[in-house]
């Protein structure tokens, strides 16, 4: 196995969007792997569909192990959660992304969205950390993308945490919408700023009539509740045009751009805006 992984690595150009299997990430060493030096952030643009205007970026994490390549969130997030390290991850992501946003004044035009875990909401220390960072970086527009799991979002403590963020002007995006039904009854009681339709319903939208019907109802529901809808997983112009016709506000996906490394971010923005 190791020999074939090594051979595969030799053939594969090391890119943060290419999933290279790194055999060295497991529950035994995740604690030592998760640190500032290994954390590698990419930024995926979000645009307003009707105008093409660039509105923000979602931060997507990778672990970059020197000489070994990249470890992807699908592999390391479950290990991070099991080890109880997700608040630590979010703090590292938040502070590194804020540093990136301070590098160029023009980045402050764009909203910076960070993924948080539902279990983060159970830590008062974490909530205060985020609010302090937000207050200390008032010139940067933050957003939190929350993927809720059935149990956690219904807990009073989670609802209080969400309310605290919203009161402090940190908007919340309800991530992976459509994958779970539990949020429907919460939509009228929590003023989410955005609903993000999961890519499972979007990436074959132009061919799958069932998915078209689901996306249409999510958009209609969101419009009634006055919440913006963003579709992730927009891979083609045809899908983007379908979404435009359906009245979807914004889009994210490979058709616009894959997640971009920090060092290429400004040049990507400059060429997009020209
Ligand atoms: P997500 O929040 O639903 O993010 C969207 C995922 O879809 C990302 O995968 C992104 O690279 C990928 N994607 C973007 N555009 C397209 C497209 O057009 N087609 C397809 N098929 N996929 C697309 P990634 O980067 O592997 O992240 C996977 C998940 O890991 C994320 O799902 C998010 O839930 C989680 N994640 C990533 N970074 C963080 C983090 O810093 N903290 C936490 N708590 N979770 C994170
Ligand atoms: Ca997300
Ligand atoms: Ca998610
Ligand atoms: Ca998703």
mmCIF file of N, CA and C in Angstrom, residues 194-267:
data_model
loop_
_atom_site.group_PDB
_atom_site.id
_atom_site.type_symbol
_atom_site.label_atom_id
_atom_site.label_comp_id
_atom_site.label_asym_id
_atom_site.label_seq_id
_atom_site.Cartn_x
_atom_site.Cartn_y
_atom_site.Cartn_z
ATOM 1 N N UNK A 194 -28.597 33.389 5.627
ATOM 2 C CA UNK A 194 -28.411 32.707 4.349
ATOM 3 C C UNK A 194 -28.711 31.223 4.522
ATOM 4 N N UNK A 195 -29.260 30.634 3.469
ATOM 5 C CA UNK A 195 -29.413 29.185 3.424
ATOM 6 C C UNK A 195 -28.534 28.689 2.286
ATOM 7 N N UNK A 196 -27.738 27.674 2.557
ATOM 8 C CA UNK A 196 -26.852 27.166 1.518
ATOM 9 C C UNK A 196 -27.336 25.786 1.076
ATOM 10 N N UNK A 197 -27.753 25.693 -0.176
ATOM 11 C CA UNK A 197 -28.266 24.418 -0.690
ATOM 12 C C UNK A 197 -27.095 23.487 -0.962
ATOM 13 N N UNK A 198 -27.174 22.294 -0.436
ATOM 14 C CA UNK A 198 -26.063 21.348 -0.578
ATOM 15 C C UNK A 198 -25.819 20.962 -2.029
ATOM 16 N N UNK A 199 -24.555 20.710 -2.335
ATOM 17 C CA UNK A 199 -24.165 20.397 -3.722
ATOM 18 C C UNK A 199 -24.802 19.112 -4.245
ATOM 19 N N UNK A 200 -25.193 18.199 -3.350
ATOM 20 C CA UNK A 200 -25.854 16.970 -3.799
ATOM 21 C C UNK A 200 -27.104 17.272 -4.641
ATOM 22 N N UNK A 201 -27.775 18.389 -4.358
ATOM 23 C CA UNK A 201 -28.994 18.744 -5.101
ATOM 24 C C UNK A 201 -28.700 19.636 -6.294
ATOM 25 N N UNK A 202 -27.477 20.195 -6.312
ATOM 26 C CA UNK A 202 -27.162 21.228 -7.301
ATOM 27 C C UNK A 202 -26.367 20.684 -8.482
ATOM 28 N N UNK A 203 -25.412 19.780 -8.201
ATOM 29 C CA UNK A 203 -24.442 19.447 -9.250
ATOM 30 C C UNK A 203 -25.039 18.674 -10.431
ATOM 31 N N UNK A 204 -26.288 18.162 -10.298
ATOM 32 C CA UNK A 204 -26.933 17.536 -11.471
ATOM 33 C C UNK A 204 -28.299 18.172 -11.754
ATOM 34 N N UNK A 205 -28.424 19.403 -11.320
ATOM 35 C CA UNK A 205 -29.706 20.118 -11.394
ATOM 36 C C UNK A 205 -30.305 20.159 -12.795
ATOM 37 N N UNK A 206 -29.470 20.266 -13.808
ATOM 38 C CA UNK A 206 -29.997 20.395 -15.174
ATOM 39 C C UNK A 206 -30.480 19.059 -15.747
ATOM 40 N N UNK A 207 -30.203 17.962 -15.014
ATOM 41 C CA UNK A 207 -30.612 16.650 -15.540
ATOM 42 C C UNK A 207 -31.611 15.958 -14.626
ATOM 43 N N UNK A 208 -31.620 16.324 -13.341
ATOM 44 C CA UNK A 208 -32.398 15.587 -12.354
ATOM 45 C C UNK A 208 -33.646 16.383 -11.939
ATOM 46 N N UNK A 209 -34.817 15.908 -12.388
ATOM 47 C CA UNK A 209 -36.054 16.667 -12.155
ATOM 48 C C UNK A 209 -36.446 16.704 -10.688
ATOM 49 N N UNK A 210 -36.123 15.621 -9.977
ATOM 50 C CA UNK A 210 -36.425 15.594 -8.547
ATOM 51 C C UNK A 210 -35.631 16.672 -7.806
ATOM 52 N N UNK A 211 -34.351 16.777 -8.166
ATOM 53 C CA UNK A 211 -33.515 17.789 -7.538
ATOM 54 C C UNK A 211 -33.966 19.193 -7.911
ATOM 55 N N UNK A 212 -34.441 19.342 -9.160
ATOM 56 C CA UNK A 212 -34.991 20.641 -9.570
ATOM 57 C C UNK A 212 -36.160 21.032 -8.670
ATOM 58 N N UNK A 213 -37.030 20.065 -8.411
ATOM 59 C CA UNK A 213 -38.215 20.345 -7.586
ATOM 60 C C UNK A 213 -37.799 20.714 -6.155
ATOM 61 N N UNK A 214 -36.803 19.998 -5.631
ATOM 62 C CA UNK A 214 -36.346 20.280 -4.264
ATOM 63 C C UNK A 214 -35.736 21.682 -4.186
ATOM 64 N N UNK A 215 -34.865 21.990 -5.145
ATOM 65 C CA UNK A 215 -34.205 23.303 -5.130
ATOM 66 C C UNK A 215 -35.228 24.421 -5.292
ATOM 67 N N UNK A 216 -36.218 24.199 -6.169
ATOM 68 C CA UNK A 216 -37.269 25.199 -6.354
ATOM 69 C C UNK A 216 -38.024 25.456 -5.060
ATOM 70 N N UNK A 217 -38.337 24.383 -4.331
ATOM 71 C CA UNK A 217 -39.093 24.604 -3.078
ATOM 72 C C UNK A 217 -38.236 25.270 -2.016
ATOM 73 N N UNK A 218 -36.939 24.943 -1.982
ATOM 74 C CA UNK A 218 -36.074 25.613 -0.993
ATOM 75 C C UNK A 218 -36.013 27.120 -1.295
ATOM 76 N N UNK A 219 -35.877 27.449 -2.590
ATOM 77 C CA UNK A 219 -35.797 28.867 -2.964
ATOM 78 C C UNK A 219 -37.110 29.586 -2.625
ATOM 79 N N UNK A 220 -38.237 28.927 -2.926
ATOM 80 C CA UNK A 220 -39.534 29.544 -2.632
ATOM 81 C C UNK A 220 -39.709 29.763 -1.130
ATOM 82 N N UNK A 221 -39.314 28.763 -0.352
ATOM 83 C CA UNK A 221 -39.410 28.873 1.106
ATOM 84 C C UNK A 221 -38.540 30.019 1.615
ATOM 85 N N UNK A 222 -37.322 30.076 1.118
ATOM 86 C CA UNK A 222 -36.394 31.114 1.561
ATOM 87 C C UNK A 222 -36.909 32.504 1.190
ATOM 88 N N UNK A 223 -37.488 32.612 -0.007
ATOM 89 C CA UNK A 223 -38.015 33.917 -0.421
ATOM 90 C C UNK A 223 -39.143 34.364 0.501
ATOM 91 N N UNK A 224 -40.014 33.409 0.885
ATOM 92 C CA UNK A 224 -41.106 33.751 1.805
ATOM 93 C C UNK A 224 -40.571 34.221 3.143
ATOM 94 N N UNK A 225 -39.454 33.612 3.570
ATOM 95 C CA UNK A 225 -38.877 33.960 4.877
ATOM 96 C C UNK A 225 -37.871 35.102 4.762
ATOM 97 N N UNK A 226 -37.683 35.590 3.539
ATOM 98 C CA UNK A 226 -36.760 36.699 3.318
ATOM 99 C C UNK A 226 -35.306 36.361 3.664
ATOM 100 N N UNK A 227 -34.898 35.155 3.306
ATOM 101 C CA UNK A 227 -33.526 34.702 3.544
ATOM 102 C C UNK A 227 -32.867 34.489 2.181
ATOM 103 N N UNK A 228 -31.621 34.911 2.068
ATOM 104 C CA UNK A 228 -30.903 34.711 0.803
ATOM 105 C C UNK A 228 -30.528 33.250 0.605
ATOM 106 N N UNK A 229 -30.539 32.806 -0.647
ATOM 107 C CA UNK A 229 -30.158 31.416 -0.931
ATOM 108 C C UNK A 229 -28.884 31.393 -1.756
ATOM 109 N N UNK A 230 -27.942 30.557 -1.343
ATOM 110 C CA UNK A 230 -26.751 30.325 -2.149
ATOM 111 C C UNK A 230 -26.709 28.837 -2.497
ATOM 112 N N UNK A 231 -26.378 28.554 -3.747
ATOM 113 C CA UNK A 231 -26.242 27.161 -4.168
ATOM 114 C C UNK A 231 -24.767 26.831 -4.262
ATOM 115 N N UNK A 232 -24.355 25.723 -3.636
ATOM 116 C CA UNK A 232 -22.956 25.282 -3.780
ATOM 117 C C UNK A 232 -22.911 24.149 -4.809
ATOM 118 N N UNK A 233 -21.732 23.866 -5.332
ATOM 119 C CA UNK A 233 -21.602 22.774 -6.301
ATOM 120 C C UNK A 233 -22.067 23.142 -7.701
ATOM 121 N N UNK A 234 -21.983 24.442 -8.042
ATOM 122 C CA UNK A 234 -22.345 24.882 -9.392
ATOM 123 C C UNK A 234 -21.166 24.568 -10.316
ATOM 124 N N UNK A 235 -21.344 23.545 -11.131
ATOM 125 C CA UNK A 235 -20.222 23.046 -11.930
ATOM 126 C C UNK A 235 -20.278 23.465 -13.391
ATOM 127 N N UNK A 236 -21.436 23.928 -13.873
ATOM 128 C CA UNK A 236 -21.552 24.307 -15.299
ATOM 129 C C UNK A 236 -22.395 25.573 -15.464
ATOM 130 N N UNK A 237 -22.247 26.186 -16.637
ATOM 131 C CA UNK A 237 -23.056 27.363 -16.975
ATOM 132 C C UNK A 237 -24.534 26.990 -17.018
ATOM 133 N N UNK A 238 -24.821 25.790 -17.531
ATOM 134 C CA UNK A 238 -26.205 25.345 -17.626
ATOM 135 C C UNK A 238 -26.868 25.312 -16.235
ATOM 136 N N UNK A 239 -26.135 24.816 -15.228
ATOM 137 C CA UNK A 239 -26.685 24.781 -13.867
ATOM 138 C C UNK A 239 -26.872 26.211 -13.343
ATOM 139 N N UNK A 240 -25.877 27.052 -13.594
ATOM 140 C CA UNK A 240 -25.988 28.436 -13.111
ATOM 141 C C UNK A 240 -27.199 29.129 -13.744
ATOM 142 N N UNK A 241 -27.445 28.870 -15.041
ATOM 143 C CA UNK A 241 -28.606 29.472 -15.711
ATOM 144 C C UNK A 241 -29.928 28.953 -15.138
ATOM 145 N N UNK A 242 -29.985 27.648 -14.823
ATOM 146 C CA UNK A 242 -31.175 27.091 -14.168
ATOM 147 C C UNK A 242 -31.448 27.812 -12.846
ATOM 148 N N UNK A 243 -30.377 28.004 -12.073
ATOM 149 C CA UNK A 243 -30.519 28.649 -10.766
ATOM 150 C C UNK A 243 -30.998 30.093 -10.912
ATOM 151 N N UNK A 244 -30.480 30.767 -11.929
ATOM 152 C CA UNK A 244 -30.888 32.151 -12.190
ATOM 153 C C UNK A 244 -32.388 32.199 -12.471
ATOM 154 N N UNK A 245 -32.854 31.298 -13.322
ATOM 155 C CA UNK A 245 -34.281 31.246 -13.673
ATOM 156 C C UNK A 245 -35.140 30.958 -12.441
ATOM 157 N N UNK A 246 -34.591 30.136 -11.534
ATOM 158 C CA UNK A 246 -35.343 29.762 -10.330
ATOM 159 C C UNK A 246 -35.323 30.873 -9.281
ATOM 160 N N UNK A 247 -34.527 31.905 -9.482
ATOM 161 C CA UNK A 247 -34.482 33.014 -8.531
ATOM 162 C C UNK A 247 -33.490 32.832 -7.394
ATOM 163 N N UNK A 248 -32.506 31.951 -7.609
ATOM 164 C CA UNK A 248 -31.484 31.744 -6.573
ATOM 165 C C UNK A 248 -30.546 32.949 -6.549
ATOM 166 N N UNK A 249 -30.226 33.439 -5.352
ATOM 167 C CA UNK A 249 -29.457 34.676 -5.242
ATOM 168 C C UNK A 249 -27.982 34.520 -5.623
ATOM 169 N N UNK A 250 -27.316 33.526 -5.017
ATOM 170 C CA UNK A 250 -25.871 33.457 -5.258
ATOM 171 C C UNK A 250 -25.383 32.034 -5.486
ATOM 172 N N UNK A 251 -24.149 31.928 -5.970
ATOM 173 C CA UNK A 251 -23.623 30.629 -6.383
ATOM 174 C C UNK A 251 -22.154 30.477 -6.047
ATOM 175 N N UNK A 252 -21.788 29.231 -5.843
ATOM 176 C CA UNK A 252 -20.420 28.855 -5.532
ATOM 177 C C UNK A 252 -20.179 27.520 -6.221
ATOM 178 N N UNK A 253 -18.989 27.314 -6.757
ATOM 179 C CA UNK A 253 -18.717 26.016 -7.373
ATOM 180 C C UNK A 253 -17.608 26.076 -8.404
ATOM 181 N N UNK A 254 -17.240 24.894 -8.896
ATOM 182 C CA UNK A 254 -16.114 24.782 -9.813
ATOM 183 C C UNK A 254 -16.302 25.615 -11.076
ATOM 184 N N UNK A 255 -17.577 25.852 -11.495
ATOM 185 C CA UNK A 255 -17.785 26.666 -12.691
ATOM 186 C C UNK A 255 -17.230 28.075 -12.473
ATOM 187 N N UNK A 256 -17.375 28.587 -11.267
ATOM 188 C CA UNK A 256 -16.849 29.924 -10.960
ATOM 189 C C UNK A 256 -15.365 29.792 -10.621
ATOM 190 N N UNK A 257 -15.063 28.926 -9.684
ATOM 191 C CA UNK A 257 -13.661 28.603 -9.369
ATOM 192 C C UNK A 257 -13.603 27.518 -8.313
ATOM 193 N N UNK A 258 -12.603 26.632 -8.403
ATOM 194 C CA UNK A 258 -12.350 25.742 -7.260
ATOM 195 C C UNK A 258 -11.768 26.577 -6.113
ATOM 196 N N UNK A 259 -11.658 26.015 -4.910
ATOM 197 C CA UNK A 259 -11.024 26.750 -3.818
ATOM 198 C C UNK A 259 -9.616 27.205 -4.237
ATOM 199 N N UNK A 260 -9.272 28.439 -3.862
ATOM 200 C CA UNK A 260 -8.031 29.073 -4.328
ATOM 201 C C UNK A 260 -7.044 29.206 -3.164
ATOM 202 N N UNK A 261 -5.786 28.903 -3.419
ATOM 203 C CA UNK A 261 -4.750 29.106 -2.401
ATOM 204 C C UNK A 261 -4.603 30.592 -2.095
ATOM 205 N N UNK A 262 -4.316 30.907 -0.839
ATOM 206 C CA UNK A 262 -4.162 32.297 -0.416
ATOM 207 C C UNK A 262 -3.218 33.097 -1.301
ATOM 208 N N UNK A 263 -2.109 32.468 -1.695
ATOM 209 C CA UNK A 263 -1.122 33.252 -2.456
ATOM 210 C C UNK A 263 -1.590 33.620 -3.865
ATOM 211 N N UNK A 264 -2.627 32.929 -4.356
ATOM 212 C CA UNK A 264 -3.139 33.261 -5.694
ATOM 213 C C UNK A 264 -4.430 34.078 -5.636
ATOM 214 N N UNK A 265 -4.898 34.373 -4.427
ATOM 215 C CA UNK A 265 -6.219 34.972 -4.269
ATOM 216 C C UNK A 265 -6.350 36.325 -4.968
ATOM 217 N N UNK A 266 -5.405 37.236 -4.729
ATOM 218 C CA UNK A 266 -5.510 38.575 -5.317
ATOM 219 C C UNK A 266 -5.456 38.523 -6.836
ATOM 220 N N UNK A 267 -4.593 37.656 -7.393
ATOM 221 C CA UNK A 267 -4.519 37.637 -8.852
ATOM 222 C C UNK A 267 -5.804 37.036 -9.434
#
